[in-house]
Amino acid sequence: MLCDDRGMEMGVLEPDDALAQLHATLDARLRPESVALLVWYVLKNDLGLIDRRRLGSVARVAGRWNGLSSMADDFERPVGGARQVAATSRLFDIDAQIDPDVPESLVSFAQSVGAAIRFDPQRPDFRTGRLNRRDRASAGVDISKRQYNRRFRALQRVTAKADVLGAQQRKRHLTMLAKSGFAGELTLDRFRADPNAACFLAYYTAKRKLRREFTLSGRENPFDEIAELLFARCRRDPGTDWWMIAQAYPTRDVLEHLTDEQRGELLGRWFAAMRSTAEVLESVWAASTFDRERMIVRSGNDSSTWNLLCGAYNAARAAWLSCLHATGATGLLEVACPGKAMMLIAGDLAAMHFRSGSGLHPDTQVWAALPLPWEVLAGRATCTAAEVIDVCEIAGVDPERSGWIGPKAAGDVGSFRPTPELVHGVSVADPIWAGMLRSAGVFSGKPIKAEYAQELSAGVPATVLTESGGHPYLP
């Protein structure tokens, strides 16, 4: 029996069950071939022979290596404060009835429970926030210093967990915004109501969620042959739920099917997402020392956080520009046209680009010459479409096709390629080999762990799997 990315058995599924599992993938990170398998179960009875074979050939890849993959099937999920709440409740001898996965609930819990010892969540520092003996006596806190300190530390851990949980939730929200827009907010009922749109959305967002591969050729177009096949079905269906598709794929040909009210709503949502993400970008920028002229990672740079924020900001900005063009409101760009945010590039990848003769991405020069986008959005700097066009011409960049003043031109429809097993962005032979390299610290920039050095020096181990078989339930 084949297992999916989550290790769950996948036998023959009914279309409705497959749709429910497809909906769950919107908030996860299954491989595109695993999503294609679910799509096949949903649509197999409605597909023509050619489309059935094309989709089946991709779905069959989900059975590679018996479904084993070293790639995680989800983005990191925040861990709530249930443990801290339980420990504090035992200490204060109370029965807490709160949602430990909501940071505000944790703070309210600490404040209400802490009232007994005059704990202030705004002053949780152990040195400066505690009451001394005289203040405890005047406040009526009739417990020993040791018991007071234990309770204070417990409440301190609850408030600290609230801060960490909030940051983790914001990080995951921005990750999903960058990869799948607002698709994760769609209800199961709406998703089920239009199987064609649901299948396209699930597969396309799965392609968007693929990790970046260490390569000079750039990122592949997520709109591949299977996405094209599924999107064509949506085009042919007069009842397609284009609003649902627009949550993650707000292109001009999708937005033209929406009402003015729907386009306006999306325009506002994407602008709000762009502006709020820009505010976080500004705080990270102010606390960092980036080389704006080159945007190559230097020691001390938190490239993971910065690139995550850039991905979310650029995705929101691109969708906002699409909505502006669809609503005929491009005149607003003559008032304010915030630029893209440039991601940091690894030093070794930058060196490869220079050795190949390609050098830095031409967008880097445009980014460095324009006002910082958060300054423009906050009204502290001016940047119009005309100014962006002038800078793009100097840098030799097409301002429209490159997405500086409008929706970025769509790339060529790509061919499906099985999800590679990556170790720090480097494609390797198979899941077992990837797991060993990752454990050894290969490609991480750090010394290889001694216990793995001898085995790795011998080359590819005998445990490397053969790419065999396919899904047993496909023709």
Tab-separated table of C-alpha atoms in Angstrom:
chain	number	residue	atom	x	y	z
A	1	MET	CA	0.000	0.000	0.000
A	2	LEU	CA	1.463	3.363	-0.984
A	3	CYS	CA	1.802	6.082	1.634
A	4	ASP	CA	1.599	9.802	1.017
A	5	ASP	CA	4.015	12.501	2.208
A	6	ARG	CA	2.517	12.281	5.701
A	7	GLY	CA	2.973	8.520	5.942
A	8	MET	CA	-0.767	7.850	5.625
A	9	GLU	CA	-1.996	4.979	3.513
A	10	MET	CA	-3.545	5.996	0.217
A	11	GLY	CA	-5.667	3.331	-1.382
A	12	VAL	CA	-8.460	3.988	-3.851
A	13	LEU	CA	-10.171	7.243	-2.852
A	14	GLU	CA	-13.637	8.471	-3.646
A	15	PRO	CA	-13.717	11.916	-5.308
A	16	ASP	CA	-15.273	13.602	-2.274
A	17	ASP	CA	-12.664	12.141	0.094
A	18	ALA	CA	-9.888	13.189	-2.277
A	19	LEU	CA	-11.327	16.734	-2.370
A	20	ALA	CA	-11.253	16.894	1.424
A	21	GLN	CA	-7.601	15.835	1.416
A	22	LEU	CA	-6.854	18.348	-1.340
A	23	HIS	CA	-8.338	21.103	0.800
A	24	ALA	CA	-5.976	20.152	3.634
A	25	THR	CA	-2.988	20.561	1.302
A	26	LEU	CA	-3.715	24.304	1.018
A	27	ASP	CA	-2.307	24.692	4.524
A	28	ALA	CA	0.537	22.187	4.106
A	29	ARG	CA	3.442	21.449	1.759
A	30	LEU	CA	2.827	18.169	-0.032
A	31	ARG	CA	4.858	17.430	-3.140
A	32	PRO	CA	3.107	18.388	-6.397
A	33	GLU	CA	3.061	14.755	-7.527
A	34	SER	CA	1.235	13.768	-4.329
A	35	VAL	CA	-1.279	16.536	-4.947
A	36	ALA	CA	-1.586	15.386	-8.570
A	37	LEU	CA	-2.485	11.931	-7.273
A	38	LEU	CA	-5.381	13.389	-5.274
A	39	VAL	CA	-6.411	15.429	-8.301
A	40	TRP	CA	-6.435	12.243	-10.367
A	41	TYR	CA	-8.855	10.621	-7.924
A	42	VAL	CA	-11.131	13.668	-8.117
A	43	LEU	CA	-11.194	14.017	-11.904
A	44	LYS	CA	-10.370	10.582	-13.327
A	45	ASN	CA	-13.955	9.879	-14.401
A	46	ASP	CA	-14.295	13.256	-16.147
A	47	LEU	CA	-11.006	13.321	-18.055
A	48	GLY	CA	-10.502	12.543	-21.704
A	49	LEU	CA	-7.995	9.867	-22.654
A	50	ILE	CA	-5.107	12.278	-23.398
A	51	ASP	CA	-5.576	14.358	-20.241
A	52	ARG	CA	-6.062	11.208	-18.181
A	53	ARG	CA	-2.725	9.854	-19.370
A	54	ARG	CA	-0.901	13.158	-18.829
A	55	LEU	CA	-2.215	13.578	-15.307
A	56	GLY	CA	-1.729	9.887	-14.549
A	57	SER	CA	1.928	10.003	-15.587
A	58	VAL	CA	2.563	12.730	-13.012
A	59	ALA	CA	0.400	11.167	-10.292
A	60	ARG	CA	2.298	7.911	-10.734
A	61	VAL	CA	5.506	9.676	-9.642
A	62	ALA	CA	4.033	9.918	-6.134
A	63	GLY	CA	4.945	6.237	-5.806
A	64	ARG	CA	8.639	6.853	-6.398
A	65	TRP	CA	10.683	5.185	-3.661
A	66	ASN	CA	7.389	3.869	-2.246
A	67	GLY	CA	6.341	7.407	-1.435
A	68	LEU	CA	9.399	8.091	0.728
A	69	SER	CA	10.811	11.627	0.663
A	70	SER	CA	13.267	13.539	2.821
A	71	MET	CA	11.369	16.760	2.181
A	72	ALA	CA	9.049	17.879	4.982
A	73	ASP	CA	5.375	17.836	4.071
A	74	ASP	CA	4.506	20.976	6.014
A	75	PHE	CA	5.813	24.349	7.033
A	76	GLU	CA	6.827	24.628	10.668
A	77	ARG	CA	3.745	24.998	12.826
A	78	PRO	CA	3.829	27.110	16.000
A	79	VAL	CA	3.599	25.206	19.278
A	80	GLY	CA	1.017	26.664	21.647
A	81	GLY	CA	1.386	27.425	25.335
A	82	ALA	CA	-0.560	24.440	26.728
A	83	ARG	CA	2.450	23.184	28.677
A	84	GLN	CA	3.121	26.566	30.296
A	85	VAL	CA	-0.557	27.056	31.135
A	86	ALA	CA	-0.798	23.589	32.693
A	87	ALA	CA	2.288	24.137	34.854
A	88	THR	CA	1.056	27.542	36.012
A	89	SER	CA	-2.434	26.201	36.741
A	90	ARG	CA	-0.986	23.477	38.970
A	91	LEU	CA	1.140	26.003	40.815
A	92	PHE	CA	-1.804	28.336	41.471
A	93	ASP	CA	-4.220	25.399	41.982
A	94	ILE	CA	-6.747	26.579	39.393
A	95	ASP	CA	-8.564	25.039	36.439
A	96	ALA	CA	-7.682	27.229	33.435
A	97	GLN	CA	-10.195	27.348	30.565
A	98	ILE	CA	-8.358	29.249	27.819
A	99	ASP	CA	-7.135	28.707	24.280
A	100	PRO	CA	-3.364	28.211	24.651
A	101	ASP	CA	-2.844	28.689	20.890
A	102	VAL	CA	-3.880	32.357	21.013
A	103	PRO	CA	-1.156	34.750	22.265
A	104	GLU	CA	-3.713	37.261	23.575
A	105	SER	CA	-5.332	34.517	25.671
A	106	LEU	CA	-1.987	33.670	27.224
A	107	VAL	CA	-1.388	37.290	28.183
A	108	SER	CA	-4.902	37.620	29.638
A	109	PHE	CA	-4.379	34.386	31.567
A	110	ALA	CA	-1.102	35.656	33.023
A	111	GLN	CA	-2.744	38.935	33.976
A	112	SER	CA	-5.805	37.402	35.663
A	113	VAL	CA	-3.920	34.653	37.484
A	114	GLY	CA	-1.041	36.982	38.308
A	115	ALA	CA	-3.351	39.424	40.072
A	116	ALA	CA	-2.982	37.267	43.184
A	117	ILE	CA	0.720	38.175	43.381
A	118	ARG	CA	0.412	41.571	41.635
A	119	PHE	CA	2.148	40.306	38.482
A	120	ASP	CA	2.231	42.797	35.598
A	121	PRO	CA	2.571	41.195	32.105
A	122	GLN	CA	4.097	44.459	30.903
A	123	ARG	CA	6.922	44.107	33.457
A	124	PRO	CA	7.868	40.406	33.384
A	125	ASP	CA	11.587	40.911	33.993
A	126	PHE	CA	12.686	38.869	37.025
A	127	ARG	CA	15.000	41.592	38.310
A	128	THR	CA	12.854	44.675	37.858
A	129	GLY	CA	9.292	43.324	37.839
A	130	ARG	CA	9.154	41.563	41.195
A	131	LEU	CA	7.874	43.024	44.450
A	132	ASN	CA	10.245	43.246	47.386
A	133	ARG	CA	9.301	42.049	50.878
A	134	ARG	CA	7.765	45.365	51.911
A	135	ASP	CA	5.709	45.695	48.720
A	136	ARG	CA	4.484	42.101	49.010
A	137	ALA	CA	3.357	42.735	52.569
A	138	SER	CA	1.521	45.951	51.687
A	139	ALA	CA	-0.119	44.199	48.698
A	140	GLY	CA	-1.315	41.329	50.880
A	141	VAL	CA	0.770	38.667	49.123
A	142	ASP	CA	1.062	36.283	52.069
A	143	ILE	CA	3.393	33.593	50.723
A	144	SER	CA	7.084	32.880	51.159
A	145	LYS	CA	9.669	34.496	48.948
A	146	ARG	CA	10.434	31.111	47.371
A	147	GLN	CA	6.785	30.459	46.509
A	148	TYR	CA	6.407	34.002	45.203
A	149	ASN	CA	9.454	33.591	42.952
A	150	ARG	CA	8.177	30.256	41.630
A	151	ARG	CA	4.843	31.802	40.707
A	152	PHE	CA	6.496	34.846	39.171
A	153	ARG	CA	8.749	32.692	36.995
A	154	ALA	CA	5.802	30.569	35.857
A	155	LEU	CA	3.871	33.665	34.780
A	156	GLN	CA	7.022	35.025	33.181
A	157	ARG	CA	7.253	31.878	31.051
A	158	VAL	CA	3.615	32.261	29.988
A	159	THR	CA	4.133	35.845	28.786
A	160	ALA	CA	7.394	34.889	27.059
A	161	LYS	CA	5.570	32.045	25.313
A	162	ALA	CA	2.902	34.502	24.153
A	163	ASP	CA	5.589	36.643	22.489
A	164	VAL	CA	7.279	33.659	20.824
A	165	LEU	CA	3.969	32.168	19.708
A	166	GLY	CA	2.857	35.453	18.178
A	167	ALA	CA	6.113	35.760	16.236
A	168	GLN	CA	5.877	32.156	15.006
A	169	GLN	CA	2.283	32.609	13.884
A	170	ARG	CA	3.152	35.798	11.997
A	171	LYS	CA	6.057	33.997	10.328
A	172	ARG	CA	3.863	31.125	9.180
A	173	HIS	CA	1.148	33.508	8.004
A	174	LEU	CA	3.662	35.385	5.867
A	175	THR	CA	5.053	32.106	4.529
A	176	MET	CA	1.607	31.005	3.395
A	177	LEU	CA	0.862	34.466	1.991
A	178	ALA	CA	3.994	34.266	-0.161
A	179	LYS	CA	3.270	30.734	-1.376
A	180	SER	CA	-0.506	30.520	-1.684
A	181	GLY	CA	-1.991	33.946	-1.092
A	182	PHE	CA	-5.340	33.771	0.687
A	183	ALA	CA	-6.118	30.208	-0.468
A	184	GLY	CA	-5.674	28.816	3.041
A	185	GLU	CA	-8.732	30.794	4.173
A	186	LEU	CA	-11.115	29.015	1.766
A	187	THR	CA	-13.766	26.863	3.417
A	188	LEU	CA	-14.109	23.184	2.595
A	189	ASP	CA	-17.696	23.712	1.390
A	190	ARG	CA	-16.648	26.310	-1.164
A	191	PHE	CA	-13.695	24.188	-2.195
A	192	ARG	CA	-15.910	21.161	-2.800
A	193	ALA	CA	-18.457	23.166	-4.780
A	194	ASP	CA	-16.098	23.546	-7.775
A	195	PRO	CA	-13.814	20.515	-8.216
A	196	ASN	CA	-12.097	21.925	-11.317
A	197	ALA	CA	-11.113	25.184	-9.624
A	198	ALA	CA	-10.211	23.297	-6.441
A	199	CYS	CA	-7.885	20.927	-8.290
A	200	PHE	CA	-6.136	23.746	-10.148
A	201	LEU	CA	-5.694	25.805	-6.979
A	202	ALA	CA	-4.322	22.893	-4.954
A	203	TYR	CA	-1.851	21.839	-7.635
A	204	TYR	CA	-0.681	25.362	-8.505
A	205	THR	CA	-0.067	26.305	-4.865
A	206	ALA	CA	1.794	23.012	-4.338
A	207	LYS	CA	4.147	24.052	-7.150
A	208	ARG	CA	4.550	27.477	-5.561
A	209	LYS	CA	5.565	25.870	-2.270
A	210	LEU	CA	8.519	23.957	-3.714
A	211	ARG	CA	11.849	24.838	-2.122
A	212	ARG	CA	14.349	26.862	-4.104
A	213	GLU	CA	16.998	24.778	-5.775
A	214	PHE	CA	20.625	25.875	-5.879
A	215	THR	CA	20.904	26.651	-9.600
A	216	LEU	CA	21.943	29.365	-12.032
A	217	SER	CA	18.867	28.946	-14.204
A	218	GLY	CA	16.454	30.573	-11.779
A	219	ARG	CA	13.196	29.279	-10.411
A	220	GLU	CA	10.948	27.194	-12.642
A	221	ASN	CA	7.551	28.547	-13.621
A	222	PRO	CA	5.028	26.958	-11.205
A	223	PHE	CA	2.453	27.082	-14.003
A	224	ASP	CA	3.544	23.844	-15.655
A	225	GLU	CA	1.842	21.444	-18.071
A	226	ILE	CA	-0.425	19.997	-15.395
A	227	ALA	CA	-1.437	23.432	-14.129
A	228	GLU	CA	-2.182	24.351	-17.739
A	229	LEU	CA	-4.325	21.226	-18.173
A	230	LEU	CA	-6.319	21.986	-15.028
A	231	PHE	CA	-6.678	25.685	-15.812
A	232	ALA	CA	-8.001	24.827	-19.278
A	233	ARG	CA	-10.792	22.840	-17.616
A	234	CYS	CA	-11.689	25.932	-15.587
A	235	ARG	CA	-11.815	28.022	-18.756
A	236	ARG	CA	-14.222	25.590	-20.393
A	237	ASP	CA	-16.554	25.431	-17.399
A	238	PRO	CA	-19.086	28.312	-17.397
A	239	GLY	CA	-19.679	27.804	-13.680
A	240	THR	CA	-16.037	28.185	-12.582
A	241	ASP	CA	-15.546	29.904	-9.236
A	242	TRP	CA	-13.054	32.510	-10.408
A	243	TRP	CA	-13.153	34.280	-7.048
A	244	MET	CA	-11.722	31.156	-5.422
A	245	ILE	CA	-8.939	30.915	-8.007
A	246	ALA	CA	-8.127	34.626	-7.596
A	247	GLN	CA	-7.198	34.065	-3.958
A	248	ALA	CA	-3.885	32.549	-5.084
A	249	TYR	CA	-3.709	33.207	-8.828
A	250	PRO	CA	-4.811	36.830	-9.377
A	251	THR	CA	-3.715	37.164	-13.002
A	252	ARG	CA	-5.388	39.442	-15.494
A	253	ASP	CA	-7.303	36.649	-17.236
A	254	VAL	CA	-8.664	35.492	-13.862
A	255	LEU	CA	-9.538	38.949	-12.553
A	256	GLU	CA	-11.484	39.831	-15.693
A	257	HIS	CA	-14.078	37.233	-14.659
A	258	LEU	CA	-14.723	39.007	-11.339
A	259	THR	CA	-17.144	41.809	-10.580
A	260	ASP	CA	-15.889	45.322	-9.899
A	261	GLU	CA	-16.782	44.827	-6.250
A	262	GLN	CA	-14.742	41.623	-6.035
A	263	ARG	CA	-11.743	43.193	-7.758
A	264	GLY	CA	-11.948	46.158	-5.406
A	265	GLU	CA	-12.058	43.890	-2.372
A	266	LEU	CA	-8.996	41.983	-3.541
A	267	LEU	CA	-7.205	45.239	-4.310
A	268	GLY	CA	-7.742	46.397	-0.731
A	269	ARG	CA	-6.738	43.086	0.828
A	270	TRP	CA	-3.523	42.834	-1.144
A	271	PHE	CA	-2.605	46.446	-0.407
A	272	ALA	CA	-3.151	45.873	3.316
A	273	ALA	CA	-0.995	42.728	3.164
A	274	MET	CA	1.722	44.575	1.245
A	275	ARG	CA	1.788	47.486	3.669
A	276	SER	CA	1.796	45.393	6.845
A	277	THR	CA	4.604	43.194	5.481
A	278	ALA	CA	6.582	46.289	4.492
A	279	GLU	CA	6.405	47.518	8.089
A	280	VAL	CA	8.004	44.281	9.300
A	281	LEU	CA	10.608	44.528	6.533
A	282	GLU	CA	11.488	48.001	7.753
A	283	SER	CA	12.086	46.795	11.313
A	284	VAL	CA	14.365	43.982	10.099
A	285	TRP	CA	16.212	46.371	7.778
A	286	ALA	CA	16.784	48.870	10.601
A	287	ALA	CA	18.212	46.152	12.849
A	288	SER	CA	20.528	44.740	10.166
A	289	THR	CA	23.526	45.756	8.086
A	290	PHE	CA	22.789	44.719	4.514
A	291	ASP	CA	24.874	45.550	1.474
A	292	ARG	CA	22.147	47.286	-0.492
A	293	GLU	CA	24.232	47.632	-3.650
A	294	ARG	CA	24.829	43.883	-3.967
A	295	MET	CA	22.425	42.142	-1.527
A	296	ILE	CA	24.895	39.314	-0.896
A	297	VAL	CA	24.663	37.671	2.515
A	298	ARG	CA	27.257	38.843	5.012
A	299	SER	CA	28.132	37.527	8.446
A	300	GLY	CA	25.373	38.347	10.910
A	301	ASN	CA	22.622	38.720	8.295
A	302	ASP	CA	19.430	36.780	9.014
A	303	SER	CA	18.818	35.887	5.378
A	304	SER	CA	16.050	33.381	6.169
A	305	THR	CA	13.834	35.970	7.864
A	306	TRP	CA	14.604	38.667	5.322
A	307	ASN	CA	13.943	36.455	2.304
A	308	LEU	CA	10.723	35.163	3.860
A	309	LEU	CA	9.484	38.727	4.303
A	310	CYS	CA	10.585	39.690	0.798
A	311	GLY	CA	8.686	36.741	-0.635
A	312	ALA	CA	5.491	37.751	1.150
A	313	TYR	CA	5.882	41.422	0.272
A	314	ASN	CA	6.661	40.797	-3.404
A	315	ALA	CA	3.758	38.344	-3.747
A	316	ALA	CA	1.349	40.870	-2.222
A	317	ARG	CA	2.773	43.670	-4.380
A	318	ALA	CA	2.461	41.628	-7.584
A	319	ALA	CA	-1.159	40.735	-6.785
A	320	TRP	CA	-1.900	44.387	-5.933
A	321	LEU	CA	-0.483	45.496	-9.284
A	322	SER	CA	-2.597	42.881	-11.081
A	323	CYS	CA	-5.702	44.206	-9.346
A	324	LEU	CA	-4.756	47.801	-10.204
A	325	HIS	CA	-4.509	46.935	-13.877
A	326	ALA	CA	-7.708	44.871	-13.814
A	327	THR	CA	-9.671	47.713	-12.229
A	328	GLY	CA	-8.201	50.380	-14.527
A	329	ALA	CA	-6.686	52.224	-11.579
A	330	THR	CA	-3.082	52.359	-12.797
A	331	GLY	CA	-3.174	56.146	-12.477
A	332	LEU	CA	-2.494	55.592	-8.774
A	333	LEU	CA	1.034	54.500	-9.719
A	334	GLU	CA	1.752	58.084	-10.767
A	335	VAL	CA	1.178	59.016	-7.146
A	336	ALA	CA	3.030	56.161	-5.483
A	337	CYS	CA	4.708	53.108	-6.995
A	338	PRO	CA	6.585	51.227	-4.241
A	339	GLY	CA	9.328	49.029	-5.650
A	340	LYS	CA	10.091	45.376	-5.121
A	341	ALA	CA	12.092	44.137	-2.142
A	342	MET	CA	15.337	42.417	-3.102
A	343	MET	CA	16.164	39.088	-1.520
A	344	LEU	CA	19.605	38.270	-0.173
A	345	ILE	CA	21.679	35.849	-2.228
A	346	ALA	CA	24.131	33.340	-0.762
A	347	GLY	CA	27.790	34.206	-1.295
A	348	ASP	CA	28.648	30.912	-3.002
A	349	LEU	CA	25.701	31.225	-5.394
A	350	ALA	CA	26.694	34.820	-6.144
A	351	ALA	CA	30.225	33.621	-6.889
A	352	MET	CA	28.826	31.044	-9.315
A	353	HIS	CA	26.878	33.788	-11.092
A	354	PHE	CA	29.998	35.950	-11.414
A	355	ARG	CA	32.092	33.042	-12.704
A	356	SER	CA	29.432	32.224	-15.285
A	357	GLY	CA	29.492	35.837	-16.482
A	358	SER	CA	25.901	36.654	-15.477
A	359	GLY	CA	26.808	38.750	-12.434
A	360	LEU	CA	24.176	40.189	-10.117
A	361	HIS	CA	20.529	40.139	-11.077
A	362	PRO	CA	19.716	43.401	-12.928
A	363	ASP	CA	16.844	44.052	-10.493
A	364	THR	CA	19.488	44.654	-7.817
A	365	GLN	CA	20.535	47.923	-9.470
A	366	VAL	CA	16.926	49.090	-9.672
A	367	TRP	CA	16.307	48.195	-6.019
A	368	ALA	CA	19.416	50.086	-4.905
A	369	ALA	CA	18.500	53.240	-6.847
A	370	LEU	CA	14.853	53.534	-5.810
A	371	PRO	CA	13.571	54.741	-2.422
A	372	LEU	CA	13.004	51.922	0.030
A	373	PRO	CA	9.474	50.569	-0.475
A	374	TRP	CA	8.374	51.009	3.130
A	375	GLU	CA	9.420	54.648	2.978
A	376	VAL	CA	7.142	55.113	-0.037
A	377	LEU	CA	4.218	53.278	1.547
A	378	ALA	CA	4.561	55.335	4.730
A	379	GLY	CA	4.583	58.581	2.749
A	380	ARG	CA	8.104	59.509	3.830
A	381	ALA	CA	9.479	59.250	0.280
A	382	THR	CA	8.087	59.700	-3.206
A	383	CYS	CA	8.411	57.174	-6.004
A	384	THR	CA	6.210	57.287	-9.088
A	385	ALA	CA	5.878	54.905	-12.029
A	386	ALA	CA	7.738	57.411	-14.201
A	387	GLU	CA	10.690	57.397	-11.808
A	388	VAL	CA	10.710	53.600	-11.741
A	389	ILE	CA	10.732	53.489	-15.556
A	390	ASP	CA	13.698	55.884	-15.679
A	391	VAL	CA	15.723	53.776	-13.249
A	392	CYS	CA	14.808	50.553	-15.089
A	393	GLU	CA	16.011	52.041	-18.395
A	394	ILE	CA	19.377	52.895	-16.833
A	395	ALA	CA	19.675	49.333	-15.502
A	396	GLY	CA	18.597	47.802	-18.807
A	397	VAL	CA	15.455	46.258	-17.282
A	398	ASP	CA	12.054	46.121	-18.954
A	399	PRO	CA	9.855	47.771	-16.272
A	400	GLU	CA	6.684	45.994	-17.387
A	401	ARG	CA	7.874	42.474	-18.193
A	402	SER	CA	10.027	42.369	-15.052
A	403	GLY	CA	7.115	43.362	-12.802
A	404	TRP	CA	8.301	46.781	-11.635
A	405	ILE	CA	5.253	48.729	-12.768
A	406	GLY	CA	2.797	45.971	-13.647
A	407	PRO	CA	2.132	42.244	-13.475
A	408	LYS	CA	5.254	40.293	-14.322
A	409	ALA	CA	5.155	38.617	-17.730
A	410	ALA	CA	4.278	34.938	-17.504
A	411	GLY	CA	7.120	32.578	-18.308
A	412	ASP	CA	6.941	29.617	-20.637
A	413	VAL	CA	4.762	26.763	-19.456
A	414	GLY	CA	7.179	24.259	-17.982
A	415	SER	CA	7.285	20.490	-18.096
A	416	PHE	CA	6.629	18.568	-14.918
A	417	ARG	CA	9.755	17.459	-13.080
A	418	PRO	CA	9.669	15.158	-10.036
A	419	THR	CA	10.341	16.995	-6.806
A	420	PRO	CA	14.110	16.846	-6.186
A	421	GLU	CA	15.565	15.714	-2.871
A	422	LEU	CA	17.348	18.834	-1.652
A	423	VAL	CA	20.014	19.343	0.999
A	424	HIS	CA	20.466	23.066	1.595
A	425	GLY	CA	19.241	23.699	-1.944
A	426	VAL	CA	21.467	21.098	-3.604
A	427	SER	CA	19.726	18.249	-5.461
A	428	VAL	CA	20.926	14.783	-4.437
A	429	ALA	CA	20.258	11.197	-5.519
A	430	ASP	CA	17.454	10.012	-3.255
A	431	PRO	CA	15.814	10.414	0.183
A	432	ILE	CA	18.207	8.153	2.116
A	433	TRP	CA	21.291	9.823	0.662
A	434	ALA	CA	19.714	13.226	1.370
A	435	GLY	CA	19.048	12.289	4.981
A	436	MET	CA	22.641	11.179	5.489
A	437	LEU	CA	24.106	14.314	3.898
A	438	ARG	CA	21.840	16.551	5.948
A	439	SER	CA	22.752	14.761	9.193
A	440	ALA	CA	26.444	15.056	8.327
A	441	GLY	CA	26.159	18.806	7.781
A	442	VAL	CA	27.109	18.707	4.097
A	443	PHE	CA	26.417	21.895	2.077
A	444	SER	CA	25.719	23.796	5.303
A	445	GLY	CA	28.983	25.743	5.289
A	446	LYS	CA	30.063	23.974	8.467
A	447	PRO	CA	32.613	21.165	8.973
A	448	ILE	CA	31.309	17.678	8.219
A	449	LYS	CA	30.567	15.740	11.406
A	450	ALA	CA	33.351	13.301	12.175
A	451	GLU	CA	31.096	10.253	12.581
A	452	TYR	CA	29.978	10.607	8.942
A	453	ALA	CA	33.287	11.562	7.330
A	454	GLN	CA	34.524	8.018	6.624
A	455	GLU	CA	31.254	6.812	5.089
A	456	LEU	CA	30.858	9.912	2.939
A	457	SER	CA	34.426	9.667	1.659
A	458	ALA	CA	33.525	6.277	0.152
A	459	GLY	CA	30.957	7.932	-2.120
A	460	VAL	CA	27.284	7.137	-2.548
A	461	PRO	CA	26.366	4.472	0.001
A	462	ALA	CA	24.920	1.113	-0.928
A	463	THR	CA	21.648	2.094	0.728
A	464	VAL	CA	20.758	4.522	-2.048
A	465	LEU	CA	17.340	3.587	-3.340
A	466	THR	CA	16.447	2.740	-6.877
A	467	GLU	CA	13.722	4.839	-8.434
A	468	SER	CA	11.217	2.098	-9.021
A	469	GLY	CA	7.522	1.527	-9.277
A	470	GLY	CA	4.674	3.951	-9.298
A	471	HIS	CA	1.297	4.244	-7.716
A	472	PRO	CA	-0.243	0.756	-7.680
A	473	TYR	CA	-3.781	2.047	-8.286
A	474	LEU	CA	-3.009	3.948	-11.488
A	475	PRO	CA	-3.201	2.380	-14.946
